Amino acid sequence: MQVPSSSIRVQLDQSRNASYDVAIQPLDTLPASMTGVGLVSNRVILVTDEHVDALYGDQVLSALSAQGREVLRLVIPAGEASKSVDQLSRLQDAALGWGIDRSTPVVALGGGVVGDLAGFLAATLLRGVPLVHVPTSLIAQADSAIGGKTGINHATGKNLLGAFYQPRLVLSDPTVLQSLPYREWTSGLAEVVKYALIGSDALFSLLTERWDEVLNREADAVEDIVRLSTQAKAEIVAADEREAGIRAYLNFGHTFAHAIERVAGYGTFTHGEAVALGMRAALHLSAQESPGFDLTSARALVHHLPVPAGIEAYPIDRLMQAMQTDKKVKAGTVQFVLLHKIGAPYVAPAPDQAVRTAWHHLTQ
């Protein structure tokens, strides 16, 4: 499939020259796109994981080398466990030992784990070097590569060490999503469904009317959901770069999801599967807090997302306790993203009994 080139602007504070483009175009255009935004260093740090490296590492390396760039390729183990202090330290040692300056870009080639880790690497090397995201998973193309959140996990919770650090460029090639394992594809759809529920009418219509095309990865449908998700994320980030207001809506379902990941152990459920389960719980909590909420329509869309069995094995008390370490806790009170109606999110605490009832729906 030929990717029609397009670009979506993430418009941030002009006084800091922080705005950047999300280019939806072929992978091989990366070197030219980097040059186009002024990234002309003859040295590049390429961070990827074992799975993505086997698929696209040589292709990206060859494209950069053909432009005369010297590349340090750093490969991490695939999986959430790589978002660790140990892996960050290993990458820092390799980059600093190679010899870099503040113009040396870090290219993150991979999914959300690679993007979060490599982004934090770029933020910490020499107090900040240029960052380029080349997302290869649906979660990354639709969500995590856009907006500047970087970080690693800590024993007490997910993504608790990190920084807001915006990339200079994001290059998304929808054709690479065809190589994703089915489970990774459906996991990524959870973030797309999230945008449909919190405010993208176009995505809600597309997903409800063309779900089979989306699930089967038909080319036009894939390109459409990447473009619409990117546009939705770009608009939210432009309005609220550092999550002081509406950007918090992007955490719909995530308070529940992060508790699931922590209690089950990172990797038991994919992040997208945890988000899918978390949205189910958040919808039930929304219905309890807003009696007029249209649970039926919202639940029908979320329940399209396949999730593995096993959530019933984790006691509700442990899940409730895990929520207390969430980044959105304020003065000891857990904050939830809920919906007054589809497309109308808000942030609020909720009574413990209502939260327990929402968890209970997942264990039936």
mmCIF file of C-alpha atoms in Angstrom:
data_model
loop_
_atom_site.group_PDB
_atom_site.id
_atom_site.type_symbol
_atom_site.label_atom_id
_atom_site.label_comp_id
_atom_site.label_asym_id
_atom_site.label_seq_id
_atom_site.Cartn_x
_atom_site.Cartn_y
_atom_site.Cartn_z
ATOM 1 C CA MET A 1 0.000 0.000 0.000
ATOM 2 C CA GLN A 2 1.334 3.438 -0.913
ATOM 3 C CA VAL A 3 0.945 5.919 1.945
ATOM 4 C CA PRO A 4 -0.415 9.287 0.775
ATOM 5 C CA SER A 5 1.842 11.886 2.421
ATOM 6 C CA SER A 6 0.120 14.190 4.878
ATOM 7 C CA SER A 7 1.111 16.194 7.911
ATOM 8 C CA ILE A 8 -0.668 17.228 11.097
ATOM 9 C CA ARG A 9 0.720 20.116 13.125
ATOM 10 C CA VAL A 10 1.026 19.863 16.904
ATOM 11 C CA GLN A 11 0.812 23.576 17.647
ATOM 12 C CA LEU A 12 2.497 24.421 20.956
ATOM 13 C CA ASP A 13 3.980 27.525 22.545
ATOM 14 C CA GLN A 14 5.557 29.521 19.727
ATOM 15 C CA SER A 15 7.850 31.384 22.130
ATOM 16 C CA ARG A 16 9.705 28.107 22.724
ATOM 17 C CA ASN A 17 9.633 26.992 19.080
ATOM 18 C CA ALA A 18 8.110 23.769 20.399
ATOM 19 C CA SER A 19 5.587 22.975 17.671
ATOM 20 C CA TYR A 20 6.223 20.028 15.383
ATOM 21 C CA ASP A 21 4.669 17.956 12.638
ATOM 22 C CA VAL A 22 3.315 14.425 12.667
ATOM 23 C CA ALA A 23 4.150 13.255 9.166
ATOM 24 C CA ILE A 24 2.029 10.370 7.891
ATOM 25 C CA GLN A 25 4.252 9.005 5.153
ATOM 26 C CA PRO A 26 6.570 6.111 4.220
ATOM 27 C CA LEU A 27 9.355 4.958 6.529
ATOM 28 C CA ASP A 28 12.053 5.552 3.917
ATOM 29 C CA THR A 29 11.340 9.287 3.940
ATOM 30 C CA LEU A 30 12.724 9.590 7.498
ATOM 31 C CA PRO A 31 16.170 11.016 6.590
ATOM 32 C CA ALA A 32 14.709 13.677 4.306
ATOM 33 C CA SER A 33 12.053 14.548 6.890
ATOM 34 C CA MET A 34 14.732 14.961 9.557
ATOM 35 C CA THR A 35 16.728 17.236 7.290
ATOM 36 C CA GLY A 36 13.567 19.191 6.600
ATOM 37 C CA VAL A 37 13.194 20.122 10.270
ATOM 38 C CA GLY A 38 16.847 21.040 10.647
ATOM 39 C CA LEU A 39 18.176 17.783 12.110
ATOM 40 C CA VAL A 40 21.359 17.526 10.047
ATOM 41 C CA SER A 41 23.834 16.013 12.517
ATOM 42 C CA ASN A 42 26.008 13.351 10.904
ATOM 43 C CA ARG A 43 25.488 11.138 13.955
ATOM 44 C CA VAL A 44 22.190 9.535 15.042
ATOM 45 C CA ILE A 45 21.275 7.341 17.992
ATOM 46 C CA LEU A 46 18.691 4.753 16.924
ATOM 47 C CA VAL A 47 16.804 3.081 19.777
ATOM 48 C CA THR A 48 14.577 0.111 19.039
ATOM 49 C CA ASP A 49 13.590 -3.252 20.498
ATOM 50 C CA GLU A 50 14.433 -6.775 19.401
ATOM 51 C CA HIS A 51 11.156 -7.387 17.589
ATOM 52 C CA VAL A 52 11.050 -4.100 15.684
ATOM 53 C CA ASP A 53 14.757 -4.249 14.932
ATOM 54 C CA ALA A 54 14.284 -7.583 13.153
ATOM 55 C CA LEU A 55 11.543 -6.048 10.986
ATOM 56 C CA TYR A 56 12.662 -2.495 10.285
ATOM 57 C CA GLY A 57 16.057 -1.876 11.901
ATOM 58 C CA ASP A 58 18.130 -2.545 8.799
ATOM 59 C CA GLN A 59 15.766 -0.537 6.599
ATOM 60 C CA VAL A 60 15.993 2.559 8.777
ATOM 61 C CA LEU A 61 19.728 2.128 9.309
ATOM 62 C CA SER A 62 20.291 1.843 5.546
ATOM 63 C CA ALA A 63 18.182 4.922 4.827
ATOM 64 C CA LEU A 64 20.098 7.021 7.355
ATOM 65 C CA SER A 65 23.475 5.651 6.259
ATOM 66 C CA ALA A 66 22.680 6.396 2.623
ATOM 67 C CA GLN A 67 22.405 10.045 3.600
ATOM 68 C CA GLY A 68 25.898 9.880 5.088
ATOM 69 C CA ARG A 69 24.891 9.589 8.738
ATOM 70 C CA GLU A 70 26.705 7.418 11.250
ATOM 71 C CA VAL A 71 24.236 5.456 13.378
ATOM 72 C CA LEU A 72 24.575 3.980 16.868
ATOM 73 C CA ARG A 73 21.907 1.286 16.991
ATOM 74 C CA LEU A 74 20.815 0.426 20.542
ATOM 75 C CA VAL A 75 18.466 -2.545 20.881
ATOM 76 C CA ILE A 76 16.487 -3.245 24.056
ATOM 77 C CA PRO A 77 14.486 -6.341 25.032
ATOM 78 C CA ALA A 78 10.880 -6.106 23.895
ATOM 79 C CA GLY A 79 8.282 -5.570 26.589
ATOM 80 C CA GLU A 80 7.230 -3.312 29.445
ATOM 81 C CA ALA A 81 10.074 -4.510 31.690
ATOM 82 C CA SER A 82 12.495 -2.469 29.574
ATOM 83 C CA LYS A 83 11.002 0.775 30.897
ATOM 84 C CA SER A 84 13.449 0.601 33.798
ATOM 85 C CA VAL A 85 16.246 2.544 35.441
ATOM 86 C CA ASP A 86 18.660 -0.223 34.438
ATOM 87 C CA GLN A 87 17.822 0.012 30.738
ATOM 88 C CA LEU A 88 17.902 3.810 30.813
ATOM 89 C CA SER A 89 21.345 3.726 32.433
ATOM 90 C CA ARG A 90 22.608 1.234 29.838
ATOM 91 C CA LEU A 91 21.463 3.457 26.982
ATOM 92 C CA GLN A 92 22.939 6.562 28.610
ATOM 93 C CA ASP A 93 26.298 4.824 29.053
ATOM 94 C CA ALA A 94 26.348 3.699 25.417
ATOM 95 C CA ALA A 95 25.385 7.123 24.045
ATOM 96 C CA LEU A 96 27.840 9.073 26.183
ATOM 97 C CA GLY A 97 30.597 6.558 25.541
ATOM 98 C CA TRP A 98 30.065 6.877 21.782
ATOM 99 C CA GLY A 99 30.558 10.614 21.907
ATOM 100 C CA ILE A 100 27.629 12.929 21.199
ATOM 101 C CA ASP A 101 26.815 16.607 21.273
ATOM 102 C CA ARG A 102 23.569 18.480 21.802
ATOM 103 C CA SER A 103 22.695 18.260 18.101
ATOM 104 C CA THR A 104 22.808 14.431 18.051
ATOM 105 C CA PRO A 105 19.219 13.204 17.646
ATOM 106 C CA VAL A 106 17.685 10.170 19.292
ATOM 107 C CA VAL A 107 15.370 8.277 16.933
ATOM 108 C CA ALA A 108 12.812 6.093 18.721
ATOM 109 C CA LEU A 109 11.823 3.277 16.359
ATOM 110 C CA GLY A 110 9.148 1.146 17.968
ATOM 111 C CA GLY A 111 6.021 1.102 20.064
ATOM 112 C CA GLY A 112 5.087 2.790 23.305
ATOM 113 C CA VAL A 113 7.822 1.207 25.414
ATOM 114 C CA VAL A 114 10.585 2.282 23.032
ATOM 115 C CA GLY A 115 9.073 5.741 22.681
ATOM 116 C CA ASP A 116 8.774 6.312 26.430
ATOM 117 C CA LEU A 117 12.275 5.042 27.187
ATOM 118 C CA ALA A 118 14.056 6.668 24.244
ATOM 119 C CA GLY A 119 12.163 9.898 24.875
ATOM 120 C CA PHE A 120 13.378 9.993 28.466
ATOM 121 C CA LEU A 121 16.868 9.184 27.214
ATOM 122 C CA ALA A 122 16.756 12.186 24.871
ATOM 123 C CA ALA A 123 15.454 14.405 27.673
ATOM 124 C CA THR A 124 18.314 13.452 29.995
ATOM 125 C CA LEU A 125 21.325 13.305 27.655
ATOM 126 C CA LEU A 126 23.269 16.570 27.882
ATOM 127 C CA ARG A 127 20.129 18.135 29.383
ATOM 128 C CA GLY A 128 18.260 17.478 26.178
ATOM 129 C CA VAL A 129 19.045 16.353 22.635
ATOM 130 C CA PRO A 130 16.627 16.279 19.670
ATOM 131 C CA LEU A 131 14.026 13.502 19.683
ATOM 132 C CA VAL A 132 12.359 11.890 16.667
ATOM 133 C CA HIS A 133 9.567 9.365 17.067
ATOM 134 C CA VAL A 134 9.032 6.682 14.419
ATOM 135 C CA PRO A 135 6.122 4.755 15.959
ATOM 136 C CA THR A 136 5.525 1.212 14.719
ATOM 137 C CA SER A 137 2.547 0.167 16.849
ATOM 138 C CA LEU A 138 -1.015 1.457 16.718
ATOM 139 C CA ILE A 139 -0.862 2.623 20.343
ATOM 140 C CA ALA A 140 2.213 4.673 19.525
ATOM 141 C CA GLN A 141 0.941 6.107 16.229
ATOM 142 C CA ALA A 142 -2.473 6.964 17.658
ATOM 143 C CA ASP A 143 -1.387 8.131 21.060
ATOM 144 C CA SER A 144 1.905 7.754 22.880
ATOM 145 C CA ALA A 145 4.305 9.188 20.271
ATOM 146 C CA ILE A 146 2.381 12.472 20.220
ATOM 147 C CA GLY A 147 2.434 14.940 23.064
ATOM 148 C CA GLY A 148 5.816 14.722 24.744
ATOM 149 C CA LYS A 149 5.232 12.321 27.614
ATOM 150 C CA THR A 150 8.317 10.235 28.312
ATOM 151 C CA GLY A 151 9.240 8.003 31.199
ATOM 152 C CA ILE A 152 9.948 4.720 32.875
ATOM 153 C CA ASN A 153 8.261 2.611 35.519
ATOM 154 C CA HIS A 154 9.082 2.408 39.202
ATOM 155 C CA ALA A 155 8.403 -0.369 41.689
ATOM 156 C CA THR A 156 5.616 1.724 43.192
ATOM 157 C CA GLY A 157 3.815 2.391 39.915
ATOM 158 C CA LYS A 158 3.742 2.890 36.160
ATOM 159 C CA ASN A 159 5.380 5.910 34.475
ATOM 160 C CA LEU A 160 6.301 7.562 37.777
ATOM 161 C CA LEU A 161 9.746 8.698 36.553
ATOM 162 C CA GLY A 162 9.797 10.846 33.448
ATOM 163 C CA ALA A 163 9.516 14.237 31.829
ATOM 164 C CA PHE A 164 7.458 16.207 29.362
ATOM 165 C CA TYR A 165 9.798 16.387 26.382
ATOM 166 C CA GLN A 166 8.436 17.191 22.962
ATOM 167 C CA PRO A 167 9.869 15.586 19.796
ATOM 168 C CA ARG A 168 11.101 17.586 16.846
ATOM 169 C CA LEU A 169 9.316 15.242 14.450
ATOM 170 C CA VAL A 170 6.965 12.264 14.453
ATOM 171 C CA LEU A 171 6.880 10.065 11.352
ATOM 172 C CA SER A 172 4.035 7.539 11.195
ATOM 173 C CA ASP A 173 3.858 4.967 8.397
ATOM 174 C CA PRO A 174 0.481 3.169 8.643
ATOM 175 C CA THR A 175 1.712 0.323 6.433
ATOM 176 C CA VAL A 176 4.006 -0.966 9.198
ATOM 177 C CA LEU A 177 0.929 -1.729 11.293
ATOM 178 C CA GLN A 178 0.215 -4.680 9.002
ATOM 179 C CA SER A 179 3.147 -6.497 10.612
ATOM 180 C CA LEU A 180 1.734 -6.246 14.137
ATOM 181 C CA PRO A 181 0.606 -9.486 15.789
ATOM 182 C CA TYR A 182 -3.174 -9.598 16.053
ATOM 183 C CA ARG A 183 -3.129 -9.112 19.824
ATOM 184 C CA GLU A 184 -1.002 -5.981 19.481
ATOM 185 C CA TRP A 185 -3.338 -4.612 16.828
ATOM 186 C CA THR A 186 -6.475 -5.099 18.910
ATOM 187 C CA SER A 187 -4.678 -3.722 21.955
ATOM 188 C CA GLY A 188 -3.880 -0.556 20.050
ATOM 189 C CA LEU A 189 -7.499 -0.152 19.085
ATOM 190 C CA ALA A 190 -8.277 0.534 22.751
ATOM 191 C CA GLU A 191 -6.638 3.965 22.513
ATOM 192 C CA VAL A 192 -8.529 4.681 19.294
ATOM 193 C CA VAL A 193 -11.830 3.761 20.972
ATOM 194 C CA LYS A 194 -10.858 6.061 23.851
ATOM 195 C CA TYR A 195 -10.687 9.050 21.498
ATOM 196 C CA ALA A 196 -14.067 8.121 20.060
ATOM 197 C CA LEU A 197 -15.613 8.162 23.523
ATOM 198 C CA ILE A 198 -14.042 11.337 24.886
ATOM 199 C CA GLY A 199 -14.774 13.578 21.952
ATOM 200 C CA SER A 200 -13.992 12.527 18.387
ATOM 201 C CA ASP A 201 -17.360 12.222 16.651
ATOM 202 C CA ALA A 202 -15.622 11.272 13.405
ATOM 203 C CA LEU A 203 -13.850 8.342 15.060
ATOM 204 C CA PHE A 204 -17.004 7.218 16.854
ATOM 205 C CA SER A 205 -18.871 7.126 13.543
ATOM 206 C CA LEU A 206 -16.038 5.362 11.743
ATOM 207 C CA LEU A 207 -15.641 2.694 14.414
ATOM 208 C CA THR A 208 -19.343 1.981 14.790
ATOM 209 C CA GLU A 209 -19.967 1.877 11.030
ATOM 210 C CA ARG A 210 -16.742 0.214 9.799
ATOM 211 C CA TRP A 211 -15.588 -1.955 12.695
ATOM 212 C CA ASP A 212 -14.992 -5.039 10.569
ATOM 213 C CA GLU A 213 -12.798 -3.051 8.161
ATOM 214 C CA VAL A 214 -10.834 -1.674 11.111
ATOM 215 C CA LEU A 215 -10.443 -5.037 12.801
ATOM 216 C CA ASN A 216 -9.298 -6.624 9.535
ATOM 217 C CA ARG A 217 -6.801 -3.813 8.923
ATOM 218 C CA GLU A 218 -8.152 -2.746 5.558
ATOM 219 C CA ALA A 219 -5.742 -0.131 4.240
ATOM 220 C CA ASP A 220 -8.124 2.820 3.980
ATOM 221 C CA ALA A 221 -9.560 2.168 7.441
ATOM 222 C CA VAL A 222 -6.080 1.935 8.988
ATOM 223 C CA GLU A 223 -5.013 5.219 7.448
ATOM 224 C CA ASP A 224 -8.261 6.871 8.564
ATOM 225 C CA ILE A 225 -7.979 5.838 12.212
ATOM 226 C CA VAL A 226 -4.314 6.875 12.390
ATOM 227 C CA ARG A 227 -5.116 10.277 10.881
ATOM 228 C CA LEU A 228 -8.196 10.911 13.033
ATOM 229 C CA SER A 229 -6.518 9.747 16.235
ATOM 230 C CA THR A 230 -3.488 11.905 15.497
ATOM 231 C CA GLN A 231 -5.714 14.913 14.889
ATOM 232 C CA ALA A 232 -7.621 14.316 18.144
ATOM 233 C CA LYS A 233 -4.416 13.987 20.171
ATOM 234 C CA ALA A 234 -2.800 17.008 18.495
ATOM 235 C CA GLU A 235 -5.766 19.239 19.324
ATOM 236 C CA ILE A 236 -5.764 18.213 22.985
ATOM 237 C CA VAL A 237 -2.010 18.589 23.393
ATOM 238 C CA ALA A 238 -2.076 21.992 21.695
ATOM 239 C CA ALA A 239 -4.689 23.174 24.184
ATOM 240 C CA ASP A 240 -3.035 21.655 27.255
ATOM 241 C CA GLU A 241 0.597 20.648 26.823
ATOM 242 C CA ARG A 242 1.340 19.661 30.430
ATOM 243 C CA GLU A 243 -1.936 18.164 31.582
ATOM 244 C CA ALA A 244 -3.154 21.135 33.589
ATOM 245 C CA GLY A 245 -6.688 20.710 32.252
ATOM 246 C CA ILE A 246 -8.315 18.837 29.380
ATOM 247 C CA ARG A 247 -5.303 16.662 28.595
ATOM 248 C CA ALA A 248 -6.283 14.649 31.653
ATOM 249 C CA TYR A 249 -9.231 13.371 29.600
ATOM 250 C CA LEU A 250 -6.745 11.195 27.706
ATOM 251 C CA ASN A 251 -6.555 9.092 30.868
ATOM 252 C CA PHE A 252 -10.081 7.766 30.385
ATOM 253 C CA GLY A 253 -9.986 4.160 31.597
ATOM 254 C CA HIS A 254 -6.329 4.456 32.586
ATOM 255 C CA THR A 255 -6.768 4.772 36.353
ATOM 256 C CA PHE A 256 -8.343 1.321 36.348
ATOM 257 C CA ALA A 257 -5.888 0.091 33.691
ATOM 258 C CA HIS A 258 -2.743 1.051 35.582
ATOM 259 C CA ALA A 259 -4.049 -0.725 38.690
ATOM 260 C CA ILE A 260 -4.672 -3.856 36.616
ATOM 261 C CA GLU A 261 -1.161 -3.753 35.161
ATOM 262 C CA ARG A 262 0.448 -3.291 38.544
ATOM 263 C CA VAL A 263 -1.510 -6.021 40.348
ATOM 264 C CA ALA A 264 -1.366 -8.535 37.496
ATOM 265 C CA GLY A 265 2.290 -7.787 36.765
ATOM 266 C CA TYR A 266 3.408 -5.784 33.747
ATOM 267 C CA GLY A 267 3.027 -7.895 30.632
ATOM 268 C CA THR A 268 0.239 -10.174 31.887
ATOM 269 C CA PHE A 269 -2.211 -7.963 30.025
ATOM 270 C CA THR A 270 -0.998 -5.706 27.258
ATOM 271 C CA HIS A 271 -1.425 -2.022 28.008
ATOM 272 C CA GLY A 272 -4.267 -1.839 25.490
ATOM 273 C CA GLU A 273 -6.055 -4.811 27.044
ATOM 274 C CA ALA A 274 -5.781 -3.170 30.457
ATOM 275 C CA VAL A 275 -7.174 0.053 28.976
ATOM 276 C CA ALA A 276 -10.047 -1.852 27.355
ATOM 277 C CA LEU A 277 -10.918 -3.375 30.729
ATOM 278 C CA GLY A 278 -10.395 -0.027 32.419
ATOM 279 C CA MET A 279 -12.815 1.665 30.036
ATOM 280 C CA ARG A 280 -15.439 -0.969 30.786
ATOM 281 C CA ALA A 281 -15.125 -0.140 34.477
ATOM 282 C CA ALA A 282 -15.040 3.602 33.820
ATOM 283 C CA LEU A 283 -18.235 3.379 31.780
ATOM 284 C CA HIS A 284 -20.043 1.637 34.634
ATOM 285 C CA LEU A 285 -18.720 4.251 37.054
ATOM 286 C CA SER A 286 -19.883 7.004 34.676
ATOM 287 C CA ALA A 287 -23.355 5.483 34.585
ATOM 288 C CA GLN A 288 -23.497 5.437 38.378
ATOM 289 C CA GLU A 289 -22.396 9.068 38.651
ATOM 290 C CA SER A 290 -24.490 10.349 35.701
ATOM 291 C CA PRO A 291 -27.805 8.444 35.651
ATOM 292 C CA GLY A 292 -28.691 9.690 32.146
ATOM 293 C CA PHE A 293 -25.505 8.326 30.616
ATOM 294 C CA ASP A 294 -26.025 6.171 27.492
ATOM 295 C CA LEU A 295 -24.190 3.110 28.757
ATOM 296 C CA THR A 296 -25.578 0.831 26.062
ATOM 297 C CA SER A 297 -24.022 2.619 23.056
ATOM 298 C CA ALA A 298 -20.691 3.224 24.762
ATOM 299 C CA ARG A 299 -20.463 -0.310 26.096
ATOM 300 C CA ALA A 300 -21.277 -1.779 22.680
ATOM 301 C CA LEU A 301 -18.208 -0.090 21.194
ATOM 302 C CA VAL A 302 -15.853 -0.954 24.059
ATOM 303 C CA HIS A 303 -16.976 -4.574 24.090
ATOM 304 C CA HIS A 304 -15.811 -4.921 20.485
ATOM 305 C CA LEU A 305 -12.306 -4.931 21.943
ATOM 306 C CA PRO A 306 -11.199 -8.484 22.766
ATOM 307 C CA VAL A 307 -9.610 -9.022 26.180
ATOM 308 C CA PRO A 308 -8.251 -12.224 27.708
ATOM 309 C CA ALA A 309 -9.946 -13.900 30.622
ATOM 310 C CA GLY A 310 -8.409 -13.778 34.058
ATOM 311 C CA ILE A 311 -9.242 -10.400 35.579
ATOM 312 C CA GLU A 312 -11.426 -12.194 38.132
ATOM 313 C CA ALA A 313 -8.289 -13.703 39.678
ATOM 314 C CA TYR A 314 -7.244 -10.363 41.178
ATOM 315 C CA PRO A 315 -8.996 -9.306 44.411
ATOM 316 C CA ILE A 316 -10.816 -6.010 44.289
ATOM 317 C CA ASP A 317 -9.109 -4.891 47.510
ATOM 318 C CA ARG A 318 -5.677 -5.179 45.843
ATOM 319 C CA LEU A 319 -6.897 -3.300 42.775
ATOM 320 C CA MET A 320 -8.357 -0.558 44.965
ATOM 321 C CA GLN A 321 -5.068 -0.281 46.852
ATOM 322 C CA ALA A 322 -3.066 -0.075 43.626
ATOM 323 C CA MET A 323 -5.132 2.927 42.552
ATOM 324 C CA GLN A 324 -3.669 4.932 45.423
ATOM 325 C CA THR A 325 -0.294 5.076 43.651
ATOM 326 C CA ASP A 326 -1.791 6.533 40.477
ATOM 327 C CA LYS A 327 -0.332 9.855 39.304
ATOM 328 C CA LYS A 328 -3.819 11.362 39.342
ATOM 329 C CA VAL A 329 -4.245 10.979 43.112
ATOM 330 C CA LYS A 330 -4.729 14.404 44.721
ATOM 331 C CA ALA A 331 -4.581 14.850 48.496
ATOM 332 C CA GLY A 332 -5.043 11.120 48.902
ATOM 333 C CA THR A 333 -8.130 10.994 46.674
ATOM 334 C CA VAL A 334 -8.186 9.091 43.390
ATOM 335 C CA GLN A 335 -9.388 11.175 40.449
ATOM 336 C CA PHE A 336 -11.251 9.472 37.600
ATOM 337 C CA VAL A 337 -11.972 10.525 34.045
ATOM 338 C CA LEU A 338 -15.697 9.929 33.579
ATOM 339 C CA LEU A 339 -18.315 10.749 30.960
ATOM 340 C CA HIS A 340 -21.455 12.806 31.437
ATOM 341 C CA LYS A 341 -22.309 11.500 27.980
ATOM 342 C CA ILE A 342 -20.346 10.236 24.995
ATOM 343 C CA GLY A 343 -18.027 13.065 24.010
ATOM 344 C CA ALA A 344 -18.377 14.920 27.324
ATOM 345 C CA PRO A 345 -15.615 13.846 29.720
ATOM 346 C CA TYR A 346 -14.832 15.312 33.126
ATOM 347 C CA VAL A 347 -12.486 14.575 36.032
ATOM 348 C CA ALA A 348 -13.787 13.886 39.524
ATOM 349 C CA PRO A 349 -13.405 11.636 42.556
ATOM 350 C CA ALA A 350 -15.955 8.884 43.100
ATOM 351 C CA PRO A 351 -17.281 7.136 46.216
ATOM 352 C CA ASP A 352 -15.394 3.968 47.127
ATOM 353 C CA GLN A 353 -18.526 1.863 46.894
ATOM 354 C CA ALA A 354 -19.231 3.093 43.367
ATOM 355 C CA VAL A 355 -15.648 2.258 42.366
ATOM 356 C CA ARG A 356 -15.954 -1.198 43.910
ATOM 357 C CA THR A 357 -19.173 -1.751 41.974
ATOM 358 C CA ALA A 358 -17.407 -0.750 38.753
ATOM 359 C CA TRP A 359 -14.596 -3.242 39.481
ATOM 360 C CA HIS A 360 -17.208 -5.861 40.269
ATOM 361 C CA HIS A 361 -18.561 -5.653 36.719
ATOM 362 C CA LEU A 362 -15.186 -6.853 35.429
ATOM 363 C CA THR A 363 -15.093 -9.919 37.638
ATOM 364 C CA GLN A 364 -18.426 -11.380 36.515
#
